[in-house]
PDB file of C-alpha atoms in Angstrom:
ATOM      1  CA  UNK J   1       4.383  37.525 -96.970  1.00  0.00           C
ATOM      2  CA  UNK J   2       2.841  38.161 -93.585  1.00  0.00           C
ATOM      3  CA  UNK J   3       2.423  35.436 -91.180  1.00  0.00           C
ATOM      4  CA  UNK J   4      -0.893  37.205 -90.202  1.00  0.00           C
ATOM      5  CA  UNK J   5      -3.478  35.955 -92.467  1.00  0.00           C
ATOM      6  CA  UNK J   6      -5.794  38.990 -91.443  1.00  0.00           C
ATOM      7  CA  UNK J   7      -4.104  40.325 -94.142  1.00  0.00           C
ATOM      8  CA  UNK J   8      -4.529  38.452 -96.942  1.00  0.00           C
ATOM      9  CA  UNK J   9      -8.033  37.347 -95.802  1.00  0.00           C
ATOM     10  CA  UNK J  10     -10.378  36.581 -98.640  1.00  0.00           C
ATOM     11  CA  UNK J  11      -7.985  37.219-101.581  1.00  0.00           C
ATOM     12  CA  UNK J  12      -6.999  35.212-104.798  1.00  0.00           C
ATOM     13  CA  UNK J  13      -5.384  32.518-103.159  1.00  0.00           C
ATOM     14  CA  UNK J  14      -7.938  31.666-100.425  1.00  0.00           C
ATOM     15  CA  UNK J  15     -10.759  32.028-103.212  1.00  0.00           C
ATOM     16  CA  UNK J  16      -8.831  28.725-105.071  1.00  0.00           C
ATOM     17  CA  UNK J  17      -7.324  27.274-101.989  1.00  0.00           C
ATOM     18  CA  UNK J  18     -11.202  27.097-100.006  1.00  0.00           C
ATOM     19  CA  UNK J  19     -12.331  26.513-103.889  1.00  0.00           C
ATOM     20  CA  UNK J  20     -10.647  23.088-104.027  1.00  0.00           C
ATOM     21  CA  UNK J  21     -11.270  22.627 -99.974  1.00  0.00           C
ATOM     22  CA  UNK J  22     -14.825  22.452-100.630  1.00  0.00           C
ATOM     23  CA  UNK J  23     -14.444  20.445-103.675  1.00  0.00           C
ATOM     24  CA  UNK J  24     -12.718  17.590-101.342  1.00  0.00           C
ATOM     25  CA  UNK J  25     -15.155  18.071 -98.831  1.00  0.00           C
ATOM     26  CA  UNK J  26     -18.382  17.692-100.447  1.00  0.00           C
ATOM     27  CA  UNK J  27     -16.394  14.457-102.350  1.00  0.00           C
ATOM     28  CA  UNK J  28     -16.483  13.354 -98.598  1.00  0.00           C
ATOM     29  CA  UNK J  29     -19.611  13.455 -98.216  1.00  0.00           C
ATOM     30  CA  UNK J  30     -20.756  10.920-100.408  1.00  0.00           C
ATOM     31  CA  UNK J  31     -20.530   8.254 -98.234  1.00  0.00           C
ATOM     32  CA  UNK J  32     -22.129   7.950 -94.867  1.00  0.00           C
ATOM     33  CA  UNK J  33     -19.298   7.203 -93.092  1.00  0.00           C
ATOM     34  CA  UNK J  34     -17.733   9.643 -90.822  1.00  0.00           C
ATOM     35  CA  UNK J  35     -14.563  11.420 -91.672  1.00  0.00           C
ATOM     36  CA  UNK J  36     -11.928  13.879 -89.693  1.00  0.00           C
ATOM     37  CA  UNK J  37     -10.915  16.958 -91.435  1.00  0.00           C
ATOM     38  CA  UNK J  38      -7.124  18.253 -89.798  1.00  0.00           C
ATOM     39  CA  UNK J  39      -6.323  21.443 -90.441  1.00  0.00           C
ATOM     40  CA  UNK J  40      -2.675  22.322 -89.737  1.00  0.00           C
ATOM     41  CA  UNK J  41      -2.420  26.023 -89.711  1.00  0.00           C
ATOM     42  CA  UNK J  42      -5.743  27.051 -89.036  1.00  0.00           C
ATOM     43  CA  UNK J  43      -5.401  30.754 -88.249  1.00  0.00           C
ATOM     44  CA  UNK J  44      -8.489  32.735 -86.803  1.00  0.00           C
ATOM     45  CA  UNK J  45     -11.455  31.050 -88.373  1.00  0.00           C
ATOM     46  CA  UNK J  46     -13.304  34.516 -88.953  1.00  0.00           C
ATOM     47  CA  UNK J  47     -12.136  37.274 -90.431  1.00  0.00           C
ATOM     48  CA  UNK J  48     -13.391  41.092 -90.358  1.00  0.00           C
ATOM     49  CA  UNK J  49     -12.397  42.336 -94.043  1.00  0.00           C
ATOM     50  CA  UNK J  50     -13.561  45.881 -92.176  1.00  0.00           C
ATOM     51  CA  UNK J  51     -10.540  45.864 -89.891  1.00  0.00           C
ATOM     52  CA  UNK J  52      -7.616  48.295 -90.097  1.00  0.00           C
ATOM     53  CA  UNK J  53      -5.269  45.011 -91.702  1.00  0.00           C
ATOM     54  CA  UNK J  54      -7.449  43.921 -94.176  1.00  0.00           C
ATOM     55  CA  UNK J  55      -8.412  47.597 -95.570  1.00  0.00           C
ATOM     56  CA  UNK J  56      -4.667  48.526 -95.207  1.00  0.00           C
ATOM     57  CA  UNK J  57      -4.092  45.576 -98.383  1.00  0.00           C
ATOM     58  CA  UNK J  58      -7.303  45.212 -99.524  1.00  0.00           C
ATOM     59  CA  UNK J  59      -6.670  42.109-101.188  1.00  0.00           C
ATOM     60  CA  UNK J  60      -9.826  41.125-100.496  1.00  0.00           C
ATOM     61  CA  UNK J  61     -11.570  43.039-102.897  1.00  0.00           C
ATOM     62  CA  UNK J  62      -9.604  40.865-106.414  1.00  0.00           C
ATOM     63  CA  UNK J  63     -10.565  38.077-104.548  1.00  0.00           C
ATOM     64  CA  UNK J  64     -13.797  36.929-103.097  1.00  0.00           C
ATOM     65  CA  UNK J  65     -15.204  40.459-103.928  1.00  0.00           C
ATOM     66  CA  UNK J  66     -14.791  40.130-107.603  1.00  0.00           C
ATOM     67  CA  UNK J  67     -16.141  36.542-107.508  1.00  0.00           C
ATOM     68  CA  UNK J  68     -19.275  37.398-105.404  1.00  0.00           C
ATOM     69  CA  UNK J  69     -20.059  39.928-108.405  1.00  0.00           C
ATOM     70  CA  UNK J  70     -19.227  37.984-111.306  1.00  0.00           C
ATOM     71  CA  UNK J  71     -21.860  36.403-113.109  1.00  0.00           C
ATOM     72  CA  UNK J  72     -21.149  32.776-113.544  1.00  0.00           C
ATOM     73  CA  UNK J  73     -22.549  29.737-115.629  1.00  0.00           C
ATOM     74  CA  UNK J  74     -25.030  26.997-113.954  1.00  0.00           C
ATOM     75  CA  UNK J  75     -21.853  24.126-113.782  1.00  0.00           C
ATOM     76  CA  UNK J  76     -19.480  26.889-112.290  1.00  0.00           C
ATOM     77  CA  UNK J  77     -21.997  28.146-110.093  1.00  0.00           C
ATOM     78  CA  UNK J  78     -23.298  24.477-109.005  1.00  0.00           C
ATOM     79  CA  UNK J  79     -19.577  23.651-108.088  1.00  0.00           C
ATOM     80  CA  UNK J  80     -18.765  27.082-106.179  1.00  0.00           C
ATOM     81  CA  UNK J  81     -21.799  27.333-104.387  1.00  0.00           C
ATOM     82  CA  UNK J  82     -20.591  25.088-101.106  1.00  0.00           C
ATOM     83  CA  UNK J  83     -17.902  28.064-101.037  1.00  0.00           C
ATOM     84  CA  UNK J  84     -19.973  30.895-101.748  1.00  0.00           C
ATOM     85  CA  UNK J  85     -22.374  29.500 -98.906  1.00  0.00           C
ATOM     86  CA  UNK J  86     -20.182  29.186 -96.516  1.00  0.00           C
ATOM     87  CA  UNK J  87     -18.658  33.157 -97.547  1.00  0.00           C
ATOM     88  CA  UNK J  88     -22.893  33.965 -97.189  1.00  0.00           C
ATOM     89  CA  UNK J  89     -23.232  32.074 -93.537  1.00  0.00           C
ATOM     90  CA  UNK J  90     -21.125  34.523 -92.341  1.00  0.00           C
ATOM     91  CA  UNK J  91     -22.260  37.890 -93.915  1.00  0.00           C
ATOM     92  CA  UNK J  92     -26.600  37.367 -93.665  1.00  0.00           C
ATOM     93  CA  UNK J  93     -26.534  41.088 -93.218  1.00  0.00           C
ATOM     94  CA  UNK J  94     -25.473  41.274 -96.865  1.00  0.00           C
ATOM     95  CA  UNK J  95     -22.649  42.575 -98.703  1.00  0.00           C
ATOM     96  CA  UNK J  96     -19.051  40.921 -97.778  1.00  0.00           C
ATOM     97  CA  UNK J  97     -18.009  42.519 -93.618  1.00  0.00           C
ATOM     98  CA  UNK J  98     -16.185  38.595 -93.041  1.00  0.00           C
ATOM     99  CA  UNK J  99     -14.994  36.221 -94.966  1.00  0.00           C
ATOM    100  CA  UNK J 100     -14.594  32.436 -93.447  1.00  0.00           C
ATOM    101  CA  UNK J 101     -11.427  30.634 -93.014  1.00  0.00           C
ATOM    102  CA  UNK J 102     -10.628  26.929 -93.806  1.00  0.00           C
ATOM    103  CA  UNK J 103     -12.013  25.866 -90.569  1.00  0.00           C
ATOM    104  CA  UNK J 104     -15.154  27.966 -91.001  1.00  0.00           C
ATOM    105  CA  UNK J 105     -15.646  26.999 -94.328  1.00  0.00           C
ATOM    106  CA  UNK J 106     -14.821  22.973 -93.489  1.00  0.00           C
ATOM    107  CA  UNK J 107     -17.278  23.338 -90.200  1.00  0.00           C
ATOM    108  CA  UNK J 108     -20.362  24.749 -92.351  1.00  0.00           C
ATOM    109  CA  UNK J 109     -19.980  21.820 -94.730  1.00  0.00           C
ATOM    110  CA  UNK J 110     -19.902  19.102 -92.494  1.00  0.00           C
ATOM    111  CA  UNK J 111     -22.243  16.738 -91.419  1.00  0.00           C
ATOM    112  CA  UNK J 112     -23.129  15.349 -87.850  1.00  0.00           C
ATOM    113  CA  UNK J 113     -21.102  12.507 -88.125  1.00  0.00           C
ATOM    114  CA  UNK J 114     -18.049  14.498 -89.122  1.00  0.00           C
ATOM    115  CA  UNK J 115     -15.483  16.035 -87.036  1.00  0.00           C
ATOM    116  CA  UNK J 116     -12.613  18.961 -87.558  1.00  0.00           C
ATOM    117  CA  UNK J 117      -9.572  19.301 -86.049  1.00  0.00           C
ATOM    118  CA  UNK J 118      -7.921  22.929 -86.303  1.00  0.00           C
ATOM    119  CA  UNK J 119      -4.466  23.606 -84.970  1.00  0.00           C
ATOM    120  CA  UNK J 120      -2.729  27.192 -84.578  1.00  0.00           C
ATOM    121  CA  UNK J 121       0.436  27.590 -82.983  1.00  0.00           C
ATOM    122  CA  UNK J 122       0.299  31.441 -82.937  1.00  0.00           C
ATOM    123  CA  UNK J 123      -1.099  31.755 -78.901  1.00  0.00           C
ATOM    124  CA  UNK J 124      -3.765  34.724 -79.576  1.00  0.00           C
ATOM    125  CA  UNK J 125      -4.821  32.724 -83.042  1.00  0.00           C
ATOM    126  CA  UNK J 126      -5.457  29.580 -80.952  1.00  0.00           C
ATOM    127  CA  UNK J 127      -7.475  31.450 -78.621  1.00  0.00           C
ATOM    128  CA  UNK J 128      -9.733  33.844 -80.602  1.00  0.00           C
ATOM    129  CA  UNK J 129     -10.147  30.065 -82.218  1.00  0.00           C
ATOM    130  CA  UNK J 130     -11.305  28.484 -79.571  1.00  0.00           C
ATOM    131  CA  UNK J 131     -13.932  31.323 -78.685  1.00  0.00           C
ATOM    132  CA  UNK J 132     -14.808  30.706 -82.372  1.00  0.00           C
ATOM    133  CA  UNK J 133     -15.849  27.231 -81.946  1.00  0.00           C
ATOM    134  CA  UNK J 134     -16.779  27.373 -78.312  1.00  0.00           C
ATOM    135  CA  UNK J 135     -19.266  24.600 -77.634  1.00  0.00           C
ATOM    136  CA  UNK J 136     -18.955  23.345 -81.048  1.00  0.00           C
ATOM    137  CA  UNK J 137     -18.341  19.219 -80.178  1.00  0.00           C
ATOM    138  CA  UNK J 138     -17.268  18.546 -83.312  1.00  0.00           C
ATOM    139  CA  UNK J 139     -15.086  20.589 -83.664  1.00  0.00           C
ATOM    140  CA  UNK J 140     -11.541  20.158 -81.680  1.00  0.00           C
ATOM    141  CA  UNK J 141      -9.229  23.309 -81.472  1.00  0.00           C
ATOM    142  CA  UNK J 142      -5.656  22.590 -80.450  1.00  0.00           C
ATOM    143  CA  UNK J 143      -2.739  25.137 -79.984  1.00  0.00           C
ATOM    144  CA  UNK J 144       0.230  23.379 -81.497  1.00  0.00           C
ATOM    145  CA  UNK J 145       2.897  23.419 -84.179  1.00  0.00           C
ATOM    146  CA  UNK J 146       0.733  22.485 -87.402  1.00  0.00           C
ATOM    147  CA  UNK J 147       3.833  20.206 -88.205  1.00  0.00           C
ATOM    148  CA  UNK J 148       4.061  18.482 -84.692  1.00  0.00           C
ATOM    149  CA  UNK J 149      -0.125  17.794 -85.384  1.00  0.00           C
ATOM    150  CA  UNK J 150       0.898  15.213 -88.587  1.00  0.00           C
ATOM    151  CA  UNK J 151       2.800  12.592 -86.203  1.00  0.00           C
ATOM    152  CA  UNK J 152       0.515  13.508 -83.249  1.00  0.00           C
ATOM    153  CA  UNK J 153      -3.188  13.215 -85.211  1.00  0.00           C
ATOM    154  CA  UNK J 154      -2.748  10.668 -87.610  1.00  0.00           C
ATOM    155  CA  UNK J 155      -4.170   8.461 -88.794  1.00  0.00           C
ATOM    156  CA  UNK J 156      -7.574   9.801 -86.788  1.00  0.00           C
ATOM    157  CA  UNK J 157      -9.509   7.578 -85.709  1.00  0.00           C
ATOM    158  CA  UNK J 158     -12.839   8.031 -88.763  1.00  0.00           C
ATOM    159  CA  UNK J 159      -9.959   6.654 -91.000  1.00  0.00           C
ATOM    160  CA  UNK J 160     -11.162   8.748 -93.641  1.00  0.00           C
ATOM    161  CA  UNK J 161     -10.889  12.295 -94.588  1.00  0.00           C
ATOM    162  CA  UNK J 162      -8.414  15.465 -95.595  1.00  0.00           C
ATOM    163  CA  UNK J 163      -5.274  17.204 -93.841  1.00  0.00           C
ATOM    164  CA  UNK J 164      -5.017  20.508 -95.065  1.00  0.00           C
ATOM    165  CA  UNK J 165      -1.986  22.330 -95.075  1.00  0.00           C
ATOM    166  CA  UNK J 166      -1.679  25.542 -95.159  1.00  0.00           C
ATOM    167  CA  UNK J 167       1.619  27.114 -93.628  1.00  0.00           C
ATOM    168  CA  UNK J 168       2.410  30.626 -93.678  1.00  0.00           C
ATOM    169  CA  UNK J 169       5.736  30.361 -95.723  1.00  0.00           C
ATOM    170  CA  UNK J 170       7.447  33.085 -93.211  1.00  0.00           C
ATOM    171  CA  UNK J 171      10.594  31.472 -92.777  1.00  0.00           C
ATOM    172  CA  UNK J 172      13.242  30.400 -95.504  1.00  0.00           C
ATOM    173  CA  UNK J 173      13.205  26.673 -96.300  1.00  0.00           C
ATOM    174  CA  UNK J 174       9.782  26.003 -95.722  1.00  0.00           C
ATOM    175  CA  UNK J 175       8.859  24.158 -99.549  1.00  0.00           C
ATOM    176  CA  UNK J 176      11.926  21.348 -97.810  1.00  0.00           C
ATOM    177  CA  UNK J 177       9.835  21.137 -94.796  1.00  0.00           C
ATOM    178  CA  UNK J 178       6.486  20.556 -96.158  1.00  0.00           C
ATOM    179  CA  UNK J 179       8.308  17.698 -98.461  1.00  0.00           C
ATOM    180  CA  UNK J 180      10.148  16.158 -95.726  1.00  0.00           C
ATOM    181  CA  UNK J 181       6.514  16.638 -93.095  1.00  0.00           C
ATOM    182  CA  UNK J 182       4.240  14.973 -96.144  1.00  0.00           C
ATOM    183  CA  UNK J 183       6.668  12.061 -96.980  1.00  0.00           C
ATOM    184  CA  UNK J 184       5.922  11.081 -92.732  1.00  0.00           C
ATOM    185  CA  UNK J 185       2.776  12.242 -92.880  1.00  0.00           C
ATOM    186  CA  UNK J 186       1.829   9.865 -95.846  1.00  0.00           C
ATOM    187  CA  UNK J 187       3.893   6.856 -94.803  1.00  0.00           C
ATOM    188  CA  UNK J 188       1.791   7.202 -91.199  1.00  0.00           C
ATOM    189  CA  UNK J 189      -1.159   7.486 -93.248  1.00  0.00           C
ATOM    190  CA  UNK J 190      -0.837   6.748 -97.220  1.00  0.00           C
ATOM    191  CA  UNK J 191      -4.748   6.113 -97.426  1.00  0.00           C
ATOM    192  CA  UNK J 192      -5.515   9.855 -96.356  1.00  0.00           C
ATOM    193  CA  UNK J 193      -6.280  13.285 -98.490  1.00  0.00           C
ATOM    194  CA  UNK J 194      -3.905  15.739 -98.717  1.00  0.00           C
ATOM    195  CA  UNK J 195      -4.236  19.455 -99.541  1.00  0.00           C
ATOM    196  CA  UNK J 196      -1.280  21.513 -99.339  1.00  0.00           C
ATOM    197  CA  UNK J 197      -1.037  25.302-100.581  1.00  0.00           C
ATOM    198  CA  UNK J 198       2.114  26.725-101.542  1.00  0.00           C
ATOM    199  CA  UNK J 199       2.897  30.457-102.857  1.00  0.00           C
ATOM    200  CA  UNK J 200       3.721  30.866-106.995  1.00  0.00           C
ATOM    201  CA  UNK J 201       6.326  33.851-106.000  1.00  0.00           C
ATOM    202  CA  UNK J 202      10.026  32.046-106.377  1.00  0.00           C
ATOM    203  CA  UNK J 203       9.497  30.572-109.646  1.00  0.00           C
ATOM    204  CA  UNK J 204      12.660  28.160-109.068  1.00  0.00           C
ATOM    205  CA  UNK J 205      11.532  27.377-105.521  1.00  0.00           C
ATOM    206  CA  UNK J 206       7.995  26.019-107.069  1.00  0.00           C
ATOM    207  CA  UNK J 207      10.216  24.162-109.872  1.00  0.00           C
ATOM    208  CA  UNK J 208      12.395  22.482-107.202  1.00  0.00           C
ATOM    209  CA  UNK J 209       9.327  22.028-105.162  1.00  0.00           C
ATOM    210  CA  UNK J 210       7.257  19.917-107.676  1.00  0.00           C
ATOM    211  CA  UNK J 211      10.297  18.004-108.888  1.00  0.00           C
ATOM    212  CA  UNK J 212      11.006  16.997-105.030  1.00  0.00           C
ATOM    213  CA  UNK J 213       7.313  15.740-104.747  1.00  0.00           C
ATOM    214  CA  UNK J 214       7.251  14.289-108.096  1.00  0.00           C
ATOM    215  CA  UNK J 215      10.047  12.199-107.013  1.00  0.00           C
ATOM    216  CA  UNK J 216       9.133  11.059-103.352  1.00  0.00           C
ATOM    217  CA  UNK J 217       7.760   8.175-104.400  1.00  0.00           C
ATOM    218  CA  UNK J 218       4.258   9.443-103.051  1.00  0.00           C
ATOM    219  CA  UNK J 219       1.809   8.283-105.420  1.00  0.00           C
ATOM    220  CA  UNK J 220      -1.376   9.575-106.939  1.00  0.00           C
ATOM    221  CA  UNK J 221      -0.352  13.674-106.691  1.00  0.00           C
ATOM    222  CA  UNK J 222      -1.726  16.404-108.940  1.00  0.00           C
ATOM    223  CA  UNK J 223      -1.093  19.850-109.179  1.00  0.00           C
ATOM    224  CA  UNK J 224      -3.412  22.722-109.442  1.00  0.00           C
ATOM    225  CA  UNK J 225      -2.593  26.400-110.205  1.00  0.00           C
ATOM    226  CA  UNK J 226      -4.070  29.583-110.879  1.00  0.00           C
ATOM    227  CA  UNK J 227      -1.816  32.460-111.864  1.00  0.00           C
ATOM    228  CA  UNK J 228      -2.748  36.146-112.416  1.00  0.00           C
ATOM    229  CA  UNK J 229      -0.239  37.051-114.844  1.00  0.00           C
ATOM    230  CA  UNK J 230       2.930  36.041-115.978  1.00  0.00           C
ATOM    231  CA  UNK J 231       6.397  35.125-113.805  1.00  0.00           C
ATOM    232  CA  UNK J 232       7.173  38.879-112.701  1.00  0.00           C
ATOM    233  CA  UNK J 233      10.562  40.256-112.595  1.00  0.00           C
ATOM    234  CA  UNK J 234      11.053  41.247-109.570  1.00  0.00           C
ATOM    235  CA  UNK J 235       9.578  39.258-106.432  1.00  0.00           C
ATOM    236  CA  UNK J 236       5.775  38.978-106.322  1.00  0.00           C
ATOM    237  CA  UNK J 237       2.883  36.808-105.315  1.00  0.00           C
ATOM    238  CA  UNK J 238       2.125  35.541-109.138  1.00  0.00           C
ATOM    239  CA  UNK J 239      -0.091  32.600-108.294  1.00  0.00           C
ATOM    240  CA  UNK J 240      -1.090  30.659-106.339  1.00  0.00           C
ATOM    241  CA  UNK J 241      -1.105  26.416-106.150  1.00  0.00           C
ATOM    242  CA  UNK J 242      -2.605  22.905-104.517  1.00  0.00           C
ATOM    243  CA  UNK J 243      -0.817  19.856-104.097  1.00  0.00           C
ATOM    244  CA  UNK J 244      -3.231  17.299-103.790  1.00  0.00           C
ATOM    245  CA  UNK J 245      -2.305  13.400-103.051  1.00  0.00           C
ATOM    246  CA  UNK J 246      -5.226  10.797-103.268  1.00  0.00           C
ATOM    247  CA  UNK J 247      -7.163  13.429-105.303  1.00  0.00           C
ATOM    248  CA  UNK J 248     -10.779  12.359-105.356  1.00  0.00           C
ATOM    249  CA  UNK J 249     -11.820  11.171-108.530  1.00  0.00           C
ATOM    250  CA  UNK J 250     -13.971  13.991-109.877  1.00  0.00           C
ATOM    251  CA  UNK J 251     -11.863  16.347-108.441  1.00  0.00           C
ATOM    252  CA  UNK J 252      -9.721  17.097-111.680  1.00  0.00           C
ATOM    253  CA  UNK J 253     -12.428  17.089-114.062  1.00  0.00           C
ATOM    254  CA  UNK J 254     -14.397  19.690-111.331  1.00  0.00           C
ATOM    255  CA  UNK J 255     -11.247  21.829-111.663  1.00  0.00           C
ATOM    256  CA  UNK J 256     -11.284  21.919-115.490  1.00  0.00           C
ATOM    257  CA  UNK J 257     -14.640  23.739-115.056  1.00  0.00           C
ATOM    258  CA  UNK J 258     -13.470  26.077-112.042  1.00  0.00           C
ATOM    259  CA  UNK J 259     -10.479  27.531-113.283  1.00  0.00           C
ATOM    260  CA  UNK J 260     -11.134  28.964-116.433  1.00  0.00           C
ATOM    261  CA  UNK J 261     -13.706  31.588-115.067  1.00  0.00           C
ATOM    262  CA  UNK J 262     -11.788  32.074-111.752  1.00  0.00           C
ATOM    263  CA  UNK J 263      -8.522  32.902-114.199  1.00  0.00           C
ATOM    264  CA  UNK J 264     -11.283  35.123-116.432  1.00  0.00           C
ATOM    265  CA  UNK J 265     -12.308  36.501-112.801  1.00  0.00           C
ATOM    266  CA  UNK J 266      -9.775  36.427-110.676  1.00  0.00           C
ATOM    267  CA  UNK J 267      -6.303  37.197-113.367  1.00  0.00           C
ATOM    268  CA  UNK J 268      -4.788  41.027-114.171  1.00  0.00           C
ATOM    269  CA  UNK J 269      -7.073  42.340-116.851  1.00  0.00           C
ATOM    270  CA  UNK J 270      -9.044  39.263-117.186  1.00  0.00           C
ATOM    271  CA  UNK J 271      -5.936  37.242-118.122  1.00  0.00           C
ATOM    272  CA  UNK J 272      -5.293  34.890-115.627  1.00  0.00           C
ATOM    273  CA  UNK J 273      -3.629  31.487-116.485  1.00  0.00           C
ATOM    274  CA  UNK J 274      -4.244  27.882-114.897  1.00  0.00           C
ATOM    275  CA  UNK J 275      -3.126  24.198-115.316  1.00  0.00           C
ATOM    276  CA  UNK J 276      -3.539  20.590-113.793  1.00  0.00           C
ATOM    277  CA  UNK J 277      -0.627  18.767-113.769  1.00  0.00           C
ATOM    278  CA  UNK J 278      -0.268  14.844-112.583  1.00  0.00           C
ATOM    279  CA  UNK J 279       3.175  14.825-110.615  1.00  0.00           C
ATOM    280  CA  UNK J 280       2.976  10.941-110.111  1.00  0.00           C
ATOM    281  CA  UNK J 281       0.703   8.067-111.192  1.00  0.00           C
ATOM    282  CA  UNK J 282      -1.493   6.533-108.874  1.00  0.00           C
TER     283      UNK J 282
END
């Protein structure tokens, strides 16, 4: 896969992985108390699905283009909409040109009260980032190692809210890494949410992955995944999956509504596939 998320911008993956984002976010919400949304590995913010990268895949165009055309039922609709907003904040012209990132899509659902925290290591990411949210006071934009951010950032200070991580799975070992990061991260702060996507292309990886998590002794962790087709022969992006410890309460049952059309949408010839899975008990 390539680091540069320019590339896969707007595509099956970021359709379930902002999907499930908003889900958490608008869960949030329902108190009045404040609460800090970290995002890890925040990328750009914005995205131009016009530019020479995205055209050159085009995976934009089985993701969040075949969603914004499909016609959907009142319940799916009601609980994709904080998405599909944020996708139409960005595009008032019309038509799809952008499509939002996590921190885009977390800063047009928050409140007043509530604050973001986006990190990007990658020095040109961190910067058109900054310009992105120039001004913005709740918003904090900090060019650093996304794993570095876990010891530094938590717990934050609202003592309520999400880390989302997102890492770009370039190098080899990095399913070890986000164990290892989450088992600190959730010892520093065990009362947080955490959203982690991971890549459904090394079948085994996943397996080893899940079993690793399942047995971390991290409580209260569920598994979401959306897959487009069945495990391929030969190397390729299949699916794509959430972790998700201290899941909100409606989240699961929110899910079992979402992921049937976005399989119907989203899957090779209409046949995608998706499950729920409780890796450990709260």
């Amino acid at each position: 896969m390539n680091y540069r998320h320019v590339y896969h911008a707007g595509n099956f993956a970021d359709v379930v992985k902002h999907a499930v984002l908003a889900r958490i976010v608008e869960y949030l919400k329902r108190k009045d108390k404040a609460f800090r949304v970290i995002d890890t590995h925040a990328g750009i913010g914005l995205y131009d699905l016009s530019s020479e990268e995205a055209q050159k895949t085009g995976e934009w165009q089985g993701g969040i283009g075949r969603l914004m055309e499909a016609s959907l039922d009142a319940e799916t609709a009601s609980l994709l909409n904080p998405l599909l907003d944020a996708v139409h904040a960005v595009n008032q012209e019309g038509g799809i040109q952008r499509y939002p990132g996590s921190p885009r899509v977390t800063r047009h659902l928050l409140r007043k009260q509530d604050r973001l925290t986006a990190v990007e290591l990658h020095p040109q990411d961190a910067a058109r980032l900054k310009e992105e949210f120039a001004g913005d006071f709740q918003t904090r934009v900090i060019e650093l190692d996304g794993w570095l951010a876990l010891g530094a950032h938590l717990p934050p200070k609202e003592k309520r809210g999400l880390v989302l991580i997102d890492p770009p799975f370039e190098q080899e070992g990095e399913f070890t890494r986000i164990a290892a990061r989450l088992q600190k991260a959730h010892a520093r702060w065990p009362g947080g949410i955490y959203a982690i996507w991971y890549p459904i292309k090394d079948h085994r990886a996943v397996d080893a992955f899940r079993k690793t998590l399942a047995d971390s002794g991290i409580a209260d962790v569920i598994d979401i995944r959306l897959e487009l087709r069945a495990p391929s022969s030969e190397p390729r992006l299949d699916g794509t999956g959430m972790i998700i410890v201290n899941p909100p309460f409606v989240l699961q049952k929110e899910m079992e509504t979402v992921l049937p059309p976005l399989a119907s949408i989203l899957g090779d010839n209409g046949k995608g596939r998706w499950s729920i899975e409780r890796l450990a008990a709260e």
